[in-house]
Amino acid sequence: MKKLWIALLILSACQTESVDLVERPTELWVRRSVLDQHPRMVTLALKEDRYVAYDTEQCSIYKIWRGGVHWQGAVFTNIKTIQPTSWGKSYWERDEEVPVWMVAAQDGNAIRRKEVKPRYRGYRIESGRLTFEYEVLLSGGSRITIFEQPEWSGDHGFSQFFSVEGLPDGVVIHYGDYVLDSNDDFEFVRNFDPIEQPERPVANLSANGSRYWLDRSGCNTCHELEEHTVGPSYRAIAGRYDRDPSTIEQLVQKVKVGGSGVWGDTPMNPHPHISDADIIRMLQYILSLKPSEKTGRTKKRTIPKPLPEAKRTAGFGAPVEGLHPSLIRHDIRPDHFRPRVGGLDFLPDGRLLVSTWDSIGAVYALSGVLSGDSSRVTVQRIAEGLAEPLGIKVVEDEVYVLQKHELTQLIDHDSDGITDEYRNVCNSFGVSADFHEYSYGLAYKEGYFYASLGLAMRMMAHERQHPDRGTVIRISKNGEFTKLAVGLRQPNGIGFNAEGELFVTENQGRWVPANKVIKVEEGAFYGCRKESGTAFDNREETPPTVWLPQDEIGNSPSQPVPMLWGPYEGQMLHGEVTHGGIKRVFIEQVNGKKQGCVFRFSQGMEAGVNRLVWGPDTALYAGGVGMTGNWSWRGHQYGLQRFTYSGVIPFEMLAVRARPEGLEIEFTKEVSEEIAGNINNYLLQQWRYEATKNYGGPKLDLETLSINRIEVSPDGRKARLYVVGMKKKHVLYVRLSQEMKSLDGHALWSGECWYTMNNIPANERGQL
């Protein structure tokens, strides 16, 4: 394509005293995302249907075009397996074979040229103009700062304004065909041949129309063609059902209403919004996959036998119903504010910051939340265009947000409450364009940030995970990061307990037989080998601190926080996106290692809980999230609530501790010796897990344990169970009789506990 390149020296081009506001074609004209399978992109809508995209890894333009962007993907269209793509006709695209940045310096009579890779430092937005900042570090220690401001010029021209600082004498920077040879300001203009306005194409996800609707409906979130993941494979479904009108009619209703029990306990969300015609189209495609006689039957998958439905009641084989009695709920979300919460933290002035996992990628500052009254809450958007920000942290008065591919500081230079500068703190950890490579966070302690990095989920047979993925990382304020632990899958939750120890929560999947709560140990490998090749050969797997059996007490565990209230103080809470509500975790040290148990705690939230934070008022704030498919609680996709302490403590298990001879159960209320000492009031089972390449895993060696005898403490608060056949490296399930009551007549709030017996204590009998 014919181009005219003009280089003009402009004095003070980037430093004028008064700048007019530039109008952009859309309010959200700057966006971070994957684009065209390239990660870490910044896309600018400079003019109506005129776009430029920058690659922040290369600190250069990726593409200039006329057209637009199909904003597709989980946060845009509720479809997980795709990412944004550009459409239209290109004015210019980067040549991947040509070096972008070069440094030239005089060396005697010769000129030495060296390719360099600048460090991307972020961008600043003022008066509708964006300025990038790059940094070049020379071998002698000199630091060169380069500012670039892109702008559209006329109908078919593109301008780049540059300002250079710190350039040593005799050194020249080459940026493509541009020459930056002094500490001055430059403008470079590219004039292109005219391009007619292109027609927007349809963003079809698949050549097969039925498969397209499977994407659009969210079905592919939980089902795959051949493999059992969250739900059965399409091939297995086809093998079970006939392709006749009556069967299809029954299945249409099942898709609309939802339910569980046919393929195990995992519930299928209802889909009442999908028309019968679209469901029939999808079902006809699925049932067409029925294997022929020659191919044989589909491989069966072992599914743990569920408890009989007649014995499943709230808190006894099923989630509790409603709010825990110790909680008082305050609905603080104004009706117009519907956040899919990715992060929560408080500013020193008491405002609550909320980052959102949605198409806006925003950070909001909420005033008035400490009142607990939604009518007094005001919402201000202070940042936008971020890439799936799943963590936010306030350090003194500085705000940091963890985007999918970057830890970013948000800076308000003019104190108007709106972010002016999006400053890159760290973007050196490895990434790909995979939709599921989320970055989860954000925790902070003693000068360091802590985050966890999810794995890629859709890889070709020859591909391998980047070694930085599936890890817990520590990031210094100067941007250096260290891998603390490896072998994780999707650890959507990171935080410190009351003792200052770092924990993450892990989601079930391939090589992860059940969900986990993990105390992070530096150098540990936690078992997930998905597409890792030989990277973890001969590595010993570190067991979790607490197992969270799938669909019994967990499905999508999220952020852990220490508990600050009442008799539970010092324990941990964590959110749950799909199973819903908040779970409570008790942890103890046995033979020098942490292990413990999990209890049902509370439901009663307006959405699955993704993030938790304690406020300056010692209230607990919970942020909800969800999407179409099976990553939500009962289909709810947004929520924000405040909880205060009621002082009311129900009758339940407060703690369960390992003892050499069995278990010691501590209750929140006194129990008579007749009730607490009755063996028939306890059901104990144990099993173990084994990591395999399958999605999730069954309970192995499942057995019911017998109790030899029970000792009850004089105060009626503890019962020591002498258990026959208890084994280490197993999960012990404890279920109390629903008929048990406290001495003052209270029924149990919940009667279940899952204890992870990594170790059995040394043979020392402690005082009951």
XYZ file of C-alpha atoms in Angstrom, residues 194-602:
409
model
C -8.243 5.863 1.238
C -10.201 2.803 2.385
C -13.932 2.560 1.901
C -15.948 1.919 5.042
C -16.036 -1.895 5.386
C -19.219 -3.789 6.156
C -19.332 -5.325 9.625
C -19.224 -9.140 9.309
C -21.263 -11.503 11.456
C -19.211 -12.806 14.391
C -20.012 -16.491 13.945
C -18.269 -18.786 16.400
C -18.548 -21.995 14.423
C -19.325 -23.138 10.928
C -21.904 -25.441 12.480
C -25.009 -23.458 13.484
C -25.916 -25.826 16.303
C -22.417 -25.643 17.750
C -22.660 -21.865 17.520
C -25.738 -21.966 19.754
C -24.001 -24.305 22.175
C -21.358 -21.579 22.534
C -23.920 -18.800 22.841
C -26.076 -20.636 25.386
C -23.213 -21.334 27.780
C -23.514 -25.122 27.397
C -19.855 -25.402 26.379
C -18.858 -23.963 29.736
C -19.634 -27.334 31.353
C -19.730 -29.859 28.505
C -17.145 -30.995 25.984
C -17.411 -33.306 23.002
C -15.540 -36.337 24.360
C -14.558 -35.684 27.974
C -16.613 -35.524 31.163
C -15.738 -32.180 32.803
C -18.219 -30.292 34.980
C -20.992 -32.183 33.189
C -21.143 -35.241 30.928
C -19.658 -35.138 27.436
C -21.950 -34.556 24.474
C -20.957 -38.002 23.226
C -22.070 -39.602 26.522
C -25.396 -37.736 26.407
C -25.960 -38.988 22.879
C -25.204 -42.528 24.009
C -27.847 -42.403 26.727
C -30.845 -40.921 24.894
C -32.752 -41.900 21.760
C -33.301 -39.350 19.012
C -37.102 -39.483 18.991
C -39.602 -36.612 19.417
C -40.809 -37.623 22.894
C -37.263 -37.839 24.261
C -36.339 -34.481 22.734
C -39.460 -32.926 24.256
C -38.477 -34.223 27.707
C -34.907 -32.973 27.300
C -36.116 -29.523 26.224
C -37.930 -29.179 29.539
C -34.910 -30.438 31.457
C -32.691 -27.819 29.812
C -35.201 -25.096 30.640
C -35.810 -26.138 34.260
C -32.365 -27.488 35.195
C -31.750 -30.085 37.887
C -29.373 -32.809 39.026
C -29.215 -36.507 39.802
C -29.013 -38.064 36.325
C -25.247 -37.603 35.963
C -24.333 -37.062 39.610
C -24.900 -34.279 42.110
C -23.612 -31.351 40.046
C -26.667 -29.194 39.285
C -27.394 -27.926 35.795
C -28.539 -24.326 35.849
C -31.987 -23.582 34.375
C -32.124 -21.905 30.957
C -35.660 -20.477 30.743
C -34.536 -17.682 28.392
C -33.608 -20.056 25.521
C -36.397 -20.776 23.069
C -37.648 -24.315 22.450
C -36.577 -24.072 18.808
C -32.975 -23.233 19.724
C -32.824 -25.998 22.341
C -34.174 -28.520 19.820
C -31.542 -27.431 17.311
C -28.793 -28.031 19.868
C -30.253 -31.346 21.032
C -30.517 -32.673 17.496
C -26.828 -31.952 16.982
C -25.848 -33.544 20.316
C -27.939 -36.674 19.762
C -26.462 -37.041 16.275
C -23.161 -37.818 18.006
C -24.417 -41.185 19.255
C -21.611 -43.740 18.753
C -22.184 -46.469 16.228
C -22.086 -50.190 16.969
C -18.568 -50.351 15.517
C -17.125 -47.678 17.781
C -18.499 -49.368 20.894
C -19.854 -47.790 23.974
C -18.645 -44.557 25.467
C -16.312 -44.823 28.395
C -18.158 -44.787 31.692
C -17.049 -42.499 34.490
C -17.264 -43.433 38.140
C -19.618 -41.124 39.994
C -19.785 -41.248 43.806
C -23.103 -42.565 45.031
C -25.111 -39.666 46.455
C -26.827 -39.758 49.810
C -30.467 -40.834 49.591
C -32.669 -37.849 48.814
C -34.879 -38.583 51.825
C -31.905 -37.968 54.117
C -30.801 -34.740 52.444
C -31.929 -31.654 54.303
C -30.394 -28.221 54.799
C -27.101 -28.605 56.636
C -27.342 -32.398 56.499
C -26.316 -33.516 53.025
C -27.467 -30.272 51.392
C -26.420 -26.602 51.633
C -27.784 -24.613 54.545
C -30.692 -22.338 53.729
C -30.565 -18.656 54.462
C -28.221 -16.487 56.474
C -26.070 -17.770 59.325
C -27.608 -16.567 62.626
C -24.419 -14.648 63.512
C -24.807 -12.447 60.416
C -26.971 -9.398 59.795
C -27.323 -8.563 56.105
C -27.234 -4.978 54.789
C -28.053 -4.466 51.106
C -25.723 -1.630 50.106
C -25.914 -1.943 46.326
C -28.001 0.752 44.591
C -30.416 -0.794 42.082
C -28.620 0.740 39.098
C -25.246 -0.715 40.141
C -24.888 -4.361 39.117
C -21.243 -5.352 39.526
C -19.709 -8.675 38.638
C -17.171 -8.265 41.383
C -13.537 -9.069 40.607
C -11.934 -7.291 43.564
C -12.757 -5.401 46.786
C -10.740 -3.148 49.069
C -11.102 0.031 51.112
C -9.496 3.436 50.731
C -8.266 5.174 53.903
C -11.251 7.578 53.713
C -13.741 4.694 54.022
C -14.749 4.422 50.370
C -15.071 0.890 49.016
C -13.260 0.112 45.756
C -14.874 -2.469 43.464
C -13.202 -3.829 40.342
C -15.571 -5.490 37.897
C -15.152 -8.579 35.757
C -17.266 -7.354 32.845
C -17.140 -5.666 29.451
C -16.227 -2.290 31.005
C -13.344 -3.593 33.106
C -13.896 -0.834 35.620
C -12.992 0.260 39.119
C -15.688 2.037 41.119
C -15.390 4.028 44.346
C -18.460 3.697 46.575
C -19.122 6.292 49.273
C -21.549 5.693 52.114
C -21.235 1.907 52.349
C -20.318 2.108 56.038
C -23.868 3.327 56.687
C -25.293 0.004 55.527
C -28.003 1.926 53.686
C -28.106 1.647 49.883
C -29.966 4.971 49.601
C -26.886 6.720 51.014
C -24.406 4.980 48.714
C -22.981 6.891 45.742
C -21.029 5.220 42.941
C -18.205 6.825 40.944
C -16.368 5.084 38.128
C -12.696 5.956 38.624
C -11.064 3.666 36.029
C -12.135 1.665 32.979
C -10.951 -0.378 30.026
C -9.047 -2.852 32.193
C -8.591 -6.477 31.161
C -10.598 -8.718 33.508
C -9.382 -7.185 36.798
C -9.753 -9.976 39.367
C -7.928 -8.278 42.217
C -7.515 -4.857 43.778
C -5.413 -3.667 46.715
C -4.968 -0.356 48.503
C -1.499 0.175 49.980
C -1.684 3.263 52.190
C -3.344 5.632 49.695
C -2.080 3.951 46.510
C -4.410 1.805 44.399
C -3.220 -1.319 42.590
C -5.284 -3.573 40.367
C -4.423 -6.997 38.974
C -5.438 -7.255 35.329
C -5.353 -10.479 33.366
C -1.827 -9.765 32.105
C -0.516 -6.987 34.350
C -0.271 -5.538 37.849
C -1.192 -1.883 37.418
C -1.114 1.168 39.663
C -3.996 3.621 39.203
C -2.866 7.219 39.721
C -5.049 10.315 39.999
C -2.682 13.221 39.305
C -5.177 16.098 39.465
C -7.196 14.825 42.467
C -10.514 14.827 40.606
C -11.222 11.229 41.621
C -10.607 9.830 38.105
C -7.562 7.782 37.150
C -5.198 9.730 34.900
C -2.370 7.220 34.711
C -2.452 3.416 34.360
C 1.096 2.601 35.392
C 2.530 -0.834 34.762
C 4.103 -2.348 37.869
C 4.665 -5.868 36.525
C 3.881 -7.503 33.193
C 6.837 -9.844 32.967
C 5.053 -13.069 33.996
C 4.321 -15.403 31.104
C 1.001 -15.314 29.275
C -0.684 -16.591 26.144
C -3.923 -15.647 24.401
C -5.862 -18.462 26.092
C -9.218 -17.339 27.463
C -8.744 -19.101 30.813
C -5.343 -17.725 31.793
C -6.803 -15.601 34.566
C -4.702 -13.766 37.123
C -6.220 -13.947 40.595
C -5.533 -11.693 43.529
C -4.627 -9.484 45.163
C -2.886 -9.739 48.549
C -0.165 -7.546 50.046
C 2.244 -7.872 52.953
C 5.442 -6.097 53.964
C 6.283 -4.535 50.623
C 5.182 -7.401 48.363
C 2.074 -8.238 46.369
C 0.830 -11.813 46.063
C -1.212 -13.264 43.198
C -1.974 -16.604 41.583
C -1.934 -17.411 37.863
C -4.365 -19.826 36.193
C -3.526 -22.330 33.480
C -4.482 -22.258 29.820
C -7.467 -24.542 29.174
C -7.584 -24.991 25.386
C -4.258 -26.251 24.089
C -3.212 -28.249 21.045
C -1.564 -31.631 21.545
C 1.944 -30.297 20.938
C 1.560 -27.225 23.176
C 2.745 -26.916 26.765
C 1.843 -24.573 29.583
C 4.058 -21.564 30.133
C 6.175 -22.316 33.231
C 4.804 -19.202 34.954
C 1.228 -20.498 34.807
C -0.441 -22.469 37.574
C 1.664 -20.678 40.164
C 1.568 -18.407 43.173
C 3.799 -15.377 42.615
C 5.238 -12.612 44.777
C 5.745 -9.199 43.166
C 7.897 -6.385 44.515
C 6.919 -2.754 44.052
C 9.657 -2.362 41.463
C 8.026 -5.073 39.345
C 10.246 -8.081 39.979
C 8.349 -11.309 40.563
C 9.199 -14.671 42.118
C 7.370 -17.972 41.783
C 6.557 -19.316 45.231
C 4.677 -22.509 44.352
C 3.670 -24.463 41.230
C 1.273 -27.197 40.136
C -1.984 -25.276 40.508
C -4.909 -25.178 38.084
C -7.270 -22.244 38.730
C -6.518 -20.825 42.201
C -9.258 -18.176 42.307
C -8.651 -16.908 45.799
C -5.604 -15.694 47.707
C -5.244 -14.133 51.128
C -3.649 -14.242 54.559
C -5.067 -15.913 57.647
C -5.067 -14.387 61.142
C -1.479 -15.557 61.675
C -0.229 -13.887 58.481
C 0.162 -17.146 56.539
C -0.643 -17.144 52.819
C -3.476 -19.336 51.534
C -5.019 -19.992 48.123
C -8.139 -21.855 47.063
C -7.981 -24.265 44.144
C -10.715 -25.354 41.717
C -11.340 -28.989 40.751
C -10.479 -30.128 37.227
C -7.963 -32.219 35.362
C -5.245 -33.421 37.756
C -7.248 -31.860 40.614
C -9.689 -34.482 41.975
C -11.485 -32.066 44.310
C -11.348 -28.422 45.349
C -8.717 -27.361 47.860
C -7.695 -24.871 50.515
C -3.896 -24.637 50.458
C -1.379 -23.050 52.802
C 1.275 -21.889 50.374
C 4.681 -23.420 51.020
C 7.564 -21.960 49.064
C 8.882 -24.420 46.485
C 5.898 -26.761 46.759
C 4.244 -28.632 43.873
C 0.474 -29.023 44.264
C -0.259 -31.781 41.785
C -1.692 -30.298 38.590
C 0.245 -31.558 35.553
C -2.149 -30.418 32.818
C -0.204 -30.031 29.547
C 3.013 -29.616 31.508
C 5.038 -32.226 29.630
C 7.927 -33.460 31.762
C 8.173 -30.301 33.864
C 6.969 -32.016 37.034
C 8.381 -35.488 36.550
C 9.665 -36.878 39.839
C 8.085 -34.018 41.803
C 6.367 -35.054 45.027
C 2.875 -33.631 45.387
C 2.196 -31.513 48.474
C -1.300 -32.273 49.801
C -3.796 -29.482 50.419
C -4.453 -28.166 53.891
C -8.152 -28.929 53.440
C -9.947 -30.869 50.713
C -13.312 -29.451 49.565
C -15.247 -32.361 48.018
C -16.883 -31.360 44.759
C -20.580 -30.398 45.005
C -20.731 -31.414 48.669
C -18.997 -28.367 50.134
C -17.347 -26.748 47.124
C -17.404 -26.181 43.401
C -15.688 -22.842 42.745
C -13.981 -21.689 45.963
C -12.790 -18.108 46.039
C -11.111 -15.590 48.328
C -10.109 -16.632 51.866
C -10.141 -14.135 54.755
C -9.581 -14.496 58.499
C -12.680 -14.595 60.711
C -12.863 -11.726 63.215
C -16.055 -12.426 65.165
C -17.136 -14.325 68.239
C -16.054 -17.911 68.946
C -15.005 -18.285 65.273
C -12.283 -15.628 65.584
C -8.985 -16.873 64.160
C -10.606 -19.350 61.787
C -10.980 -18.655 58.040
C -13.878 -17.945 55.733
C -13.880 -18.281 51.967
C -16.394 -17.462 49.278
C -17.978 -19.867 46.798
C -19.139 -18.854 43.327
C -21.057 -21.930 42.122
C -21.823 -23.811 45.336
C -22.774 -20.443 46.745
C -22.388 -18.675 50.049
C -19.496 -18.642 52.515
C -17.691 -21.625 54.019
C -15.844 -21.768 57.347
C -12.444 -23.440 57.786
C -10.703 -24.504 61.000
C -6.972 -25.236 60.772
C -4.567 -26.777 63.259
C -0.954 -27.905 63.221
C -0.267 -31.634 63.395
C 3.266 -33.041 63.396
C 4.583 -29.682 62.185
C 2.163 -29.348 59.230
C -1.133 -27.500 58.839
C -4.346 -29.439 58.221
C -7.951 -28.962 59.166
C -11.592 -29.089 58.244
C -14.367 -27.201 56.491
C -17.938 -26.514 57.647
C -21.021 -25.182 55.968
C -21.470 -21.604 57.169
C -23.932 -19.396 55.321
